[in-house]
């Protein structure tokens, strides 16, 4: 039973990592990156590393995609307004 859960978690990580690389739009890529962070957190928890899983959940699935989304928003806003970057 334990090995099957590990294999499923690894497949989720592999699938979401492949999707993160395949997606071209930065906003969608940030969302897929968030799913990858959750999948990695599940994998770490299954592998009996809950402290690493919680850290991954906080940073990999919440903070990093949020920073990417804010950066994409700012770049797109500057492109529309015609302002030159400083």
mmCIF file of N, CA, C and O in Angstrom:
data_model
loop_
_atom_site.group_PDB
_atom_site.id
_atom_site.type_symbol
_atom_site.label_atom_id
_atom_site.label_comp_id
_atom_site.label_asym_id
_atom_site.label_seq_id
_atom_site.Cartn_x
_atom_site.Cartn_y
_atom_site.Cartn_z
ATOM 1 N N UNK A 1 0.823 -1.205 0.000
ATOM 2 C CA UNK A 1 0.000 0.000 0.000
ATOM 3 C C UNK A 1 0.865 1.267 0.000
ATOM 4 O O UNK A 1 0.605 2.192 -0.724
ATOM 5 N N UNK A 2 1.911 1.278 0.826
ATOM 6 C CA UNK A 2 2.773 2.454 0.926
ATOM 7 C C UNK A 2 3.513 2.746 -0.363
ATOM 8 O O UNK A 2 3.692 3.900 -0.749
ATOM 9 N N UNK A 3 3.966 1.687 -1.039
ATOM 10 C CA UNK A 3 4.688 1.877 -2.294
ATOM 11 C C UNK A 3 3.778 2.449 -3.382
ATOM 12 O O UNK A 3 4.218 3.268 -4.188
ATOM 13 N N UNK A 4 2.523 2.042 -3.382
ATOM 14 C CA UNK A 4 1.582 2.548 -4.382
ATOM 15 C C UNK A 4 1.336 4.042 -4.193
ATOM 16 O O UNK A 4 1.249 4.799 -5.166
ATOM 17 N N UNK A 5 1.265 4.478 -2.942
ATOM 18 C CA UNK A 5 1.051 5.903 -2.667
ATOM 19 C C UNK A 5 2.262 6.717 -3.121
ATOM 20 O O UNK A 5 2.121 7.806 -3.685
ATOM 21 N N UNK A 6 3.441 6.184 -2.887
ATOM 22 C CA UNK A 6 4.666 6.872 -3.315
ATOM 23 C C UNK A 6 4.709 6.977 -4.835
ATOM 24 O O UNK A 6 5.054 8.028 -5.388
ATOM 25 N N UNK A 7 4.347 5.908 -5.523
ATOM 26 C CA UNK A 7 4.350 5.918 -6.993
ATOM 27 C C UNK A 7 3.339 6.931 -7.515
ATOM 28 O O UNK A 7 3.643 7.689 -8.452
ATOM 29 N N UNK A 8 2.163 6.984 -6.920
ATOM 30 C CA UNK A 8 1.148 7.958 -7.350
ATOM 31 C C UNK A 8 1.643 9.379 -7.106
ATOM 32 O O UNK A 8 1.494 10.256 -7.972
ATOM 33 N N UNK A 9 2.267 9.627 -5.949
ATOM 34 C CA UNK A 9 2.796 10.964 -5.659
ATOM 35 C C UNK A 9 3.897 11.343 -6.647
ATOM 36 O O UNK A 9 3.959 12.484 -7.117
ATOM 37 N N UNK A 10 4.760 10.387 -6.976
ATOM 38 C CA UNK A 10 5.821 10.658 -7.955
ATOM 39 C C UNK A 10 5.241 10.953 -9.334
ATOM 40 O O UNK A 10 5.742 11.840 -10.050
ATOM 41 N N UNK A 11 4.209 10.225 -9.711
ATOM 42 C CA UNK A 11 3.567 10.486 -11.002
ATOM 43 C C UNK A 11 2.912 11.867 -11.028
ATOM 44 O O UNK A 11 2.965 12.557 -12.057
ATOM 45 N N UNK A 12 2.309 12.271 -9.918
ATOM 46 C CA UNK A 12 1.723 13.619 -9.837
ATOM 47 C C UNK A 12 2.799 14.695 -9.985
ATOM 48 O O UNK A 12 2.607 15.685 -10.691
ATOM 49 N N UNK A 13 3.933 14.480 -9.329
ATOM 50 C CA UNK A 13 5.035 15.444 -9.432
ATOM 51 C C UNK A 13 5.564 15.492 -10.859
ATOM 52 O O UNK A 13 5.779 16.580 -11.422
ATOM 53 N N UNK A 14 5.760 14.326 -11.465
ATOM 54 C CA UNK A 14 6.275 14.289 -12.837
ATOM 55 C C UNK A 14 5.307 14.937 -13.812
ATOM 56 O O UNK A 14 5.713 15.700 -14.704
ATOM 57 N N UNK A 15 4.024 14.662 -13.660
ATOM 58 C CA UNK A 15 3.026 15.260 -14.549
ATOM 59 C C UNK A 15 2.915 16.762 -14.400
ATOM 60 O O UNK A 15 2.868 17.498 -15.394
ATOM 61 N N UNK A 16 2.906 17.240 -13.161
ATOM 62 C CA UNK A 16 2.788 18.683 -12.961
ATOM 63 C C UNK A 16 4.068 19.415 -13.343
ATOM 64 O O UNK A 16 4.020 20.545 -13.840
ATOM 65 N N UNK A 17 5.221 18.792 -13.161
ATOM 66 C CA UNK A 17 6.477 19.414 -13.596
ATOM 67 C C UNK A 17 6.528 19.516 -15.112
ATOM 68 O O UNK A 17 6.966 20.535 -15.668
ATOM 69 N N UNK A 18 6.073 18.478 -15.798
ATOM 70 C CA UNK A 18 6.020 18.513 -17.259
ATOM 71 C C UNK A 18 5.054 19.588 -17.737
ATOM 72 O O UNK A 18 5.347 20.322 -18.685
ATOM 73 N N UNK A 19 3.919 19.710 -17.061
ATOM 74 C CA UNK A 19 2.948 20.741 -17.427
ATOM 75 C C UNK A 19 3.511 22.139 -17.189
ATOM 76 O O UNK A 19 3.278 23.051 -17.983
ATOM 77 N N UNK A 20 4.276 22.319 -16.110
ATOM 78 C CA UNK A 20 4.863 23.630 -15.823
ATOM 79 C C UNK A 20 5.851 24.041 -16.915
ATOM 80 O O UNK A 20 5.953 25.217 -17.257
ATOM 81 N N UNK A 21 6.554 23.072 -17.466
ATOM 82 C CA UNK A 21 7.510 23.372 -18.539
ATOM 83 C C UNK A 21 6.787 23.607 -19.860
ATOM 84 O O UNK A 21 7.183 24.456 -20.660
ATOM 85 N N UNK A 22 5.690 22.895 -20.082
ATOM 86 C CA UNK A 22 4.988 22.966 -21.364
ATOM 87 C C UNK A 22 4.139 24.219 -21.518
ATOM 88 O O UNK A 22 3.942 24.695 -22.639
ATOM 89 N N UNK A 23 3.650 24.779 -20.424
ATOM 90 C CA UNK A 23 2.783 25.961 -20.489
ATOM 91 C C UNK A 23 3.631 27.178 -20.831
ATOM 92 O O UNK A 23 4.713 27.371 -20.285
ATOM 93 N N UNK A 24 3.146 28.003 -21.746
ATOM 94 C CA UNK A 24 3.920 29.159 -22.212
ATOM 95 C C UNK A 24 3.509 30.474 -21.564
ATOM 96 O O UNK A 24 4.328 31.357 -21.382
ATOM 97 N N UNK A 25 2.248 30.618 -21.206
ATOM 98 C CA UNK A 25 1.767 31.863 -20.606
ATOM 99 C C UNK A 25 2.265 31.952 -19.160
ATOM 100 O O UNK A 25 2.037 31.038 -18.372
ATOM 101 N N UNK A 26 2.947 33.035 -18.797
ATOM 102 C CA UNK A 26 3.513 33.132 -17.443
ATOM 103 C C UNK A 26 2.470 33.067 -16.326
ATOM 104 O O UNK A 26 2.730 32.495 -15.272
ATOM 105 N N UNK A 27 1.285 33.614 -16.544
ATOM 106 C CA UNK A 27 0.257 33.571 -15.503
ATOM 107 C C UNK A 27 -0.218 32.129 -15.283
ATOM 108 O O UNK A 27 -0.346 31.672 -14.145
ATOM 109 N N UNK A 28 -0.453 31.417 -16.359
ATOM 110 C CA UNK A 28 -0.859 30.016 -16.233
ATOM 111 C C UNK A 28 0.281 29.163 -15.692
ATOM 112 O O UNK A 28 0.071 28.212 -14.951
ATOM 113 N N UNK A 29 1.488 29.517 -16.048
ATOM 114 C CA UNK A 29 2.644 28.779 -15.561
ATOM 115 C C UNK A 29 2.772 28.927 -14.041
ATOM 116 O O UNK A 29 3.123 27.968 -13.353
ATOM 117 N N UNK A 30 2.448 30.085 -13.524
ATOM 118 C CA UNK A 30 2.481 30.284 -12.072
ATOM 119 C C UNK A 30 1.441 29.411 -11.379
ATOM 120 O O UNK A 30 1.700 28.851 -10.307
ATOM 121 N N UNK A 31 0.274 29.275 -11.992
ATOM 122 C CA UNK A 31 -0.753 28.413 -11.412
ATOM 123 C C UNK A 31 -0.333 26.945 -11.438
ATOM 124 O O UNK A 31 -0.533 26.213 -10.466
ATOM 125 N N UNK A 32 0.262 26.522 -12.534
ATOM 126 C CA UNK A 32 0.738 25.136 -12.624
ATOM 127 C C UNK A 32 1.883 24.918 -11.640
ATOM 128 O O UNK A 32 2.003 23.852 -11.026
ATOM 129 N N UNK A 33 2.705 25.927 -11.435
ATOM 130 C CA UNK A 33 3.785 25.851 -10.460
ATOM 131 C C UNK A 33 3.229 25.676 -9.048
ATOM 132 O O UNK A 33 3.803 24.967 -8.225
ATOM 133 N N UNK A 34 2.092 26.294 -8.785
ATOM 134 C CA UNK A 34 1.436 26.122 -7.498
ATOM 135 C C UNK A 34 0.965 24.683 -7.309
ATOM 136 O O UNK A 34 1.117 24.096 -6.234
ATOM 137 N N UNK A 35 0.412 24.097 -8.362
ATOM 138 C CA UNK A 35 -0.002 22.685 -8.305
ATOM 139 C C UNK A 35 1.222 21.790 -8.088
ATOM 140 O O UNK A 35 1.161 20.828 -7.311
ATOM 141 N N UNK A 36 2.313 22.115 -8.741
ATOM 142 C CA UNK A 36 3.549 21.354 -8.545
ATOM 143 C C UNK A 36 4.014 21.449 -7.096
ATOM 144 O O UNK A 36 4.459 20.458 -6.514
ATOM 145 N N UNK A 37 3.897 22.622 -6.497
ATOM 146 C CA UNK A 37 4.278 22.783 -5.098
ATOM 147 C C UNK A 37 3.442 21.922 -4.168
ATOM 148 O O UNK A 37 3.962 21.315 -3.230
ATOM 149 N N UNK A 38 2.140 21.838 -4.451
ATOM 150 C CA UNK A 38 1.269 20.985 -3.633
ATOM 151 C C UNK A 38 1.636 19.514 -3.826
ATOM 152 O O UNK A 38 1.694 18.740 -2.860
ATOM 153 N N UNK A 39 1.895 19.117 -5.070
ATOM 154 C CA UNK A 39 2.274 17.731 -5.346
ATOM 155 C C UNK A 39 3.582 17.367 -4.641
ATOM 156 O O UNK A 39 3.713 16.270 -4.080
ATOM 157 N N UNK A 40 4.535 18.291 -4.643
ATOM 158 C CA UNK A 40 5.796 18.042 -3.941
ATOM 159 C C UNK A 40 5.581 17.961 -2.433
ATOM 160 O O UNK A 40 6.204 17.136 -1.751
ATOM 161 N N UNK A 41 4.706 18.807 -1.903
ATOM 162 C CA UNK A 41 4.405 18.752 -0.469
ATOM 163 C C UNK A 41 3.783 17.413 -0.094
ATOM 164 O O UNK A 41 4.126 16.825 0.939
ATOM 165 N N UNK A 42 2.903 16.909 -0.950
ATOM 166 C CA UNK A 42 2.306 15.590 -0.710
ATOM 167 C C UNK A 42 3.389 14.510 -0.770
ATOM 168 O O UNK A 42 3.429 13.610 0.085
ATOM 169 N N UNK A 43 4.273 14.595 -1.750
ATOM 170 C CA UNK A 43 5.340 13.606 -1.874
ATOM 171 C C UNK A 43 6.238 13.613 -0.643
ATOM 172 O O UNK A 43 6.571 12.553 -0.098
ATOM 173 N N UNK A 44 6.624 14.789 -0.178
ATOM 174 C CA UNK A 44 7.474 14.869 1.012
ATOM 175 C C UNK A 44 6.769 14.315 2.238
ATOM 176 O O UNK A 44 7.385 13.655 3.076
ATOM 177 N N UNK A 45 5.483 14.565 2.346
ATOM 178 C CA UNK A 45 4.728 14.044 3.483
ATOM 179 C C UNK A 45 4.634 12.522 3.421
ATOM 180 O O UNK A 45 4.785 11.843 4.438
ATOM 181 N N UNK A 46 4.402 11.990 2.223
ATOM 182 C CA UNK A 46 4.338 10.538 2.050
ATOM 183 C C UNK A 46 5.691 9.905 2.372
ATOM 184 O O UNK A 46 5.758 8.804 2.930
ATOM 185 N N UNK A 47 6.758 10.598 2.056
ATOM 186 C CA UNK A 47 8.101 10.081 2.332
ATOM 187 C C UNK A 47 8.548 10.369 3.766
ATOM 188 O O UNK A 47 9.737 10.299 4.073
ATOM 189 N N UNK A 48 7.598 10.719 4.628
ATOM 190 C CA UNK A 48 7.805 10.944 6.054
ATOM 191 C C UNK A 48 8.749 12.094 6.351
ATOM 192 O O UNK A 48 9.618 12.013 7.218
ATOM 193 N N UNK A 49 8.572 13.182 5.625
ATOM 194 C CA UNK A 49 9.288 14.424 5.893
ATOM 195 C C UNK A 49 8.271 15.563 5.982
ATOM 196 O O UNK A 49 8.220 16.432 5.114
ATOM 197 N N UNK A 50 7.430 15.556 7.033
ATOM 198 C CA UNK A 50 6.358 16.554 7.101
ATOM 199 C C UNK A 50 6.857 17.985 7.269
ATOM 200 O O UNK A 50 6.209 18.924 6.804
ATOM 201 N N UNK A 51 8.013 18.171 7.895
ATOM 202 C CA UNK A 51 8.540 19.520 8.038
ATOM 203 C C UNK A 51 8.933 20.105 6.687
ATOM 204 O O UNK A 51 8.638 21.266 6.388
ATOM 205 N N UNK A 52 9.550 19.300 5.847
ATOM 206 C CA UNK A 52 9.900 19.746 4.500
ATOM 207 C C UNK A 52 8.636 19.954 3.674
ATOM 208 O O UNK A 52 8.532 20.902 2.892
ATOM 209 N N UNK A 53 7.650 19.081 3.875
ATOM 210 C CA UNK A 53 6.372 19.222 3.168
ATOM 211 C C UNK A 53 5.666 20.514 3.512
ATOM 212 O O UNK A 53 5.123 21.189 2.629
ATOM 213 N N UNK A 54 5.660 20.884 4.790
ATOM 214 C CA UNK A 54 5.029 22.152 5.186
ATOM 215 C C UNK A 54 5.769 23.352 4.618
ATOM 216 O O UNK A 54 5.157 24.334 4.189
ATOM 217 N N UNK A 55 7.094 23.286 4.624
ATOM 218 C CA UNK A 55 7.885 24.381 4.034
ATOM 219 C C UNK A 55 7.604 24.500 2.545
ATOM 220 O O UNK A 55 7.439 25.611 2.016
ATOM 221 N N UNK A 56 7.542 23.370 1.868
ATOM 222 C CA UNK A 56 7.245 23.364 0.429
ATOM 223 C C UNK A 56 5.853 23.910 0.167
ATOM 224 O O UNK A 56 5.634 24.643 -0.785
ATOM 225 N N UNK A 57 4.908 23.548 1.022
ATOM 226 C CA UNK A 57 3.543 24.033 0.865
ATOM 227 C C UNK A 57 3.488 25.549 0.987
ATOM 228 O O UNK A 57 2.823 26.221 0.198
ATOM 229 N N UNK A 58 4.214 26.097 1.940
ATOM 230 C CA UNK A 58 4.194 27.547 2.147
ATOM 231 C C UNK A 58 4.926 28.292 1.031
ATOM 232 O O UNK A 58 4.410 29.261 0.475
ATOM 233 N N UNK A 59 6.120 27.839 0.714
ATOM 234 C CA UNK A 59 6.951 28.563 -0.250
ATOM 235 C C UNK A 59 6.618 28.175 -1.686
ATOM 236 O O UNK A 59 6.373 29.029 -2.533
ATOM 237 N N UNK A 60 6.607 26.892 -1.978
ATOM 238 C CA UNK A 60 6.473 26.422 -3.351
ATOM 239 C C UNK A 60 5.091 26.544 -3.937
ATOM 240 O O UNK A 60 4.927 26.707 -5.140
ATOM 241 N N UNK A 61 4.062 26.445 -3.083
ATOM 242 C CA UNK A 61 2.713 26.489 -3.646
ATOM 243 C C UNK A 61 1.988 27.789 -3.354
ATOM 244 O O UNK A 61 0.916 28.017 -3.904
ATOM 245 N N UNK A 62 2.545 28.642 -2.509
ATOM 246 C CA UNK A 62 1.866 29.895 -2.192
ATOM 247 C C UNK A 62 2.725 31.125 -2.514
ATOM 248 O O UNK A 62 2.322 31.972 -3.304
ATOM 249 N N UNK A 63 3.887 31.204 -1.923
ATOM 250 C CA UNK A 63 4.687 32.427 -2.028
ATOM 251 C C UNK A 63 5.298 32.635 -3.412
ATOM 252 O O UNK A 63 5.164 33.714 -3.992
ATOM 253 N N UNK A 64 5.943 31.618 -3.946
ATOM 254 C CA UNK A 64 6.591 31.757 -5.253
ATOM 255 C C UNK A 64 5.601 32.065 -6.376
ATOM 256 O O UNK A 64 5.821 33.014 -7.144
ATOM 257 N N UNK A 65 4.482 31.315 -6.508
ATOM 258 C CA UNK A 65 3.515 31.681 -7.557
ATOM 259 C C UNK A 65 2.918 33.077 -7.365
ATOM 260 O O UNK A 65 2.669 33.784 -8.337
ATOM 261 N N UNK A 66 2.722 33.483 -6.104
ATOM 262 C CA UNK A 66 2.210 34.831 -5.849
ATOM 263 C C UNK A 66 3.185 35.890 -6.341
ATOM 264 O O UNK A 66 2.785 36.861 -6.998
ATOM 265 N N UNK A 67 4.462 35.713 -6.054
ATOM 266 C CA UNK A 67 5.465 36.671 -6.524
ATOM 267 C C UNK A 67 5.554 36.697 -8.046
ATOM 268 O O UNK A 67 5.717 37.761 -8.651
ATOM 269 N N UNK A 68 5.432 35.546 -8.683
ATOM 270 C CA UNK A 68 5.451 35.495 -10.145
ATOM 271 C C UNK A 68 4.245 36.229 -10.715
ATOM 272 O O UNK A 68 4.368 37.017 -11.654
ATOM 273 N N UNK A 69 3.066 35.986 -10.135
ATOM 274 C CA UNK A 69 1.848 36.650 -10.628
ATOM 275 C C UNK A 69 1.944 38.169 -10.467
ATOM 276 O O UNK A 69 1.542 38.922 -11.359
ATOM 277 N N UNK A 70 2.462 38.632 -9.339
ATOM 278 C CA UNK A 70 2.614 40.068 -9.135
ATOM 279 C C UNK A 70 3.619 40.668 -10.116
ATOM 280 O O UNK A 70 3.409 41.775 -10.627
ATOM 281 N N UNK A 71 4.687 39.937 -10.398
ATOM 282 C CA UNK A 71 5.681 40.420 -11.363
ATOM 283 C C UNK A 71 5.097 40.485 -12.770
ATOM 284 O O UNK A 71 5.303 41.473 -13.494
ATOM 285 N N UNK A 72 4.364 39.460 -13.159
ATOM 286 C CA UNK A 72 3.733 39.444 -14.485
ATOM 287 C C UNK A 72 2.746 40.590 -14.604
ATOM 288 O O UNK A 72 2.694 41.287 -15.624
ATOM 289 N N UNK A 73 1.971 40.813 -13.560
ATOM 290 C CA UNK A 73 0.995 41.911 -13.571
ATOM 291 C C UNK A 73 1.676 43.262 -13.739
ATOM 292 O O UNK A 73 1.237 44.107 -14.509
ATOM 293 N N UNK A 74 2.771 43.450 -13.017
ATOM 294 C CA UNK A 74 3.484 44.727 -13.100
ATOM 295 C C UNK A 74 4.097 44.933 -14.492
ATOM 296 O O UNK A 74 4.045 46.030 -15.053
ATOM 297 N N UNK A 75 4.673 43.892 -15.056
ATOM 298 C CA UNK A 75 5.282 43.998 -16.386
ATOM 299 C C UNK A 75 4.211 44.289 -17.430
ATOM 300 O O UNK A 75 4.401 45.138 -18.308
ATOM 301 N N UNK A 76 3.078 43.597 -17.345
ATOM 302 C CA UNK A 76 2.005 43.840 -18.310
ATOM 303 C C UNK A 76 1.429 45.235 -18.164
ATOM 304 O O UNK A 76 1.077 45.863 -19.149
ATOM 305 N N UNK A 77 1.331 45.735 -16.952
ATOM 306 C CA UNK A 77 0.807 47.088 -16.732
ATOM 307 C C UNK A 77 1.751 48.129 -17.321
ATOM 308 O O UNK A 77 1.319 49.092 -17.934
ATOM 309 N N UNK A 78 3.053 47.923 -17.137
ATOM 310 C CA UNK A 78 4.029 48.865 -17.716
ATOM 311 C C UNK A 78 3.991 48.828 -19.230
ATOM 312 O O UNK A 78 4.143 49.846 -19.878
ATOM 313 N N UNK A 79 3.799 47.664 -19.810
ATOM 314 C CA UNK A 79 3.740 47.537 -21.264
ATOM 315 C C UNK A 79 2.544 48.251 -21.852
ATOM 316 O O UNK A 79 2.617 48.832 -22.933
ATOM 317 N N UNK A 80 1.427 48.240 -21.139
ATOM 318 C CA UNK A 80 0.217 48.921 -21.623
ATOM 319 C C UNK A 80 0.310 50.432 -21.503
ATOM 320 O O UNK A 80 -0.136 51.155 -22.352
ATOM 321 N N UNK A 81 0.926 50.902 -20.425
ATOM 322 C CA UNK A 81 0.957 52.349 -20.198
ATOM 323 C C UNK A 81 2.060 53.035 -21.010
ATOM 324 O O UNK A 81 2.048 54.248 -21.133
ATOM 325 N N UNK A 82 3.006 52.262 -21.504
ATOM 326 C CA UNK A 82 4.060 52.841 -22.334
ATOM 327 C C UNK A 82 5.184 53.460 -21.537
ATOM 328 O O UNK A 82 6.040 54.139 -22.076
ATOM 329 N N UNK A 83 5.193 53.250 -20.221
ATOM 330 C CA UNK A 83 6.263 53.797 -19.387
ATOM 331 C C UNK A 83 7.548 53.044 -19.648
ATOM 332 O O UNK A 83 7.560 51.837 -19.855
ATOM 333 N N UNK A 84 8.630 53.768 -19.610
ATOM 334 C CA UNK A 84 9.929 53.157 -19.761
ATOM 335 C C UNK A 84 10.395 52.660 -18.388
ATOM 336 O O UNK A 84 10.243 53.348 -17.394
ATOM 337 N N UNK A 85 10.970 51.464 -18.329
ATOM 338 C CA UNK A 85 11.492 50.991 -17.035
ATOM 339 C C UNK A 85 12.685 51.830 -16.606
ATOM 340 O O UNK A 85 13.447 52.336 -17.437
ATOM 341 N N UNK A 86 12.832 52.000 -15.335
ATOM 342 C CA UNK A 86 13.906 52.853 -14.799
ATOM 343 C C UNK A 86 15.132 52.072 -14.527
ATOM 344 O O UNK A 86 15.224 50.993 -14.252
#
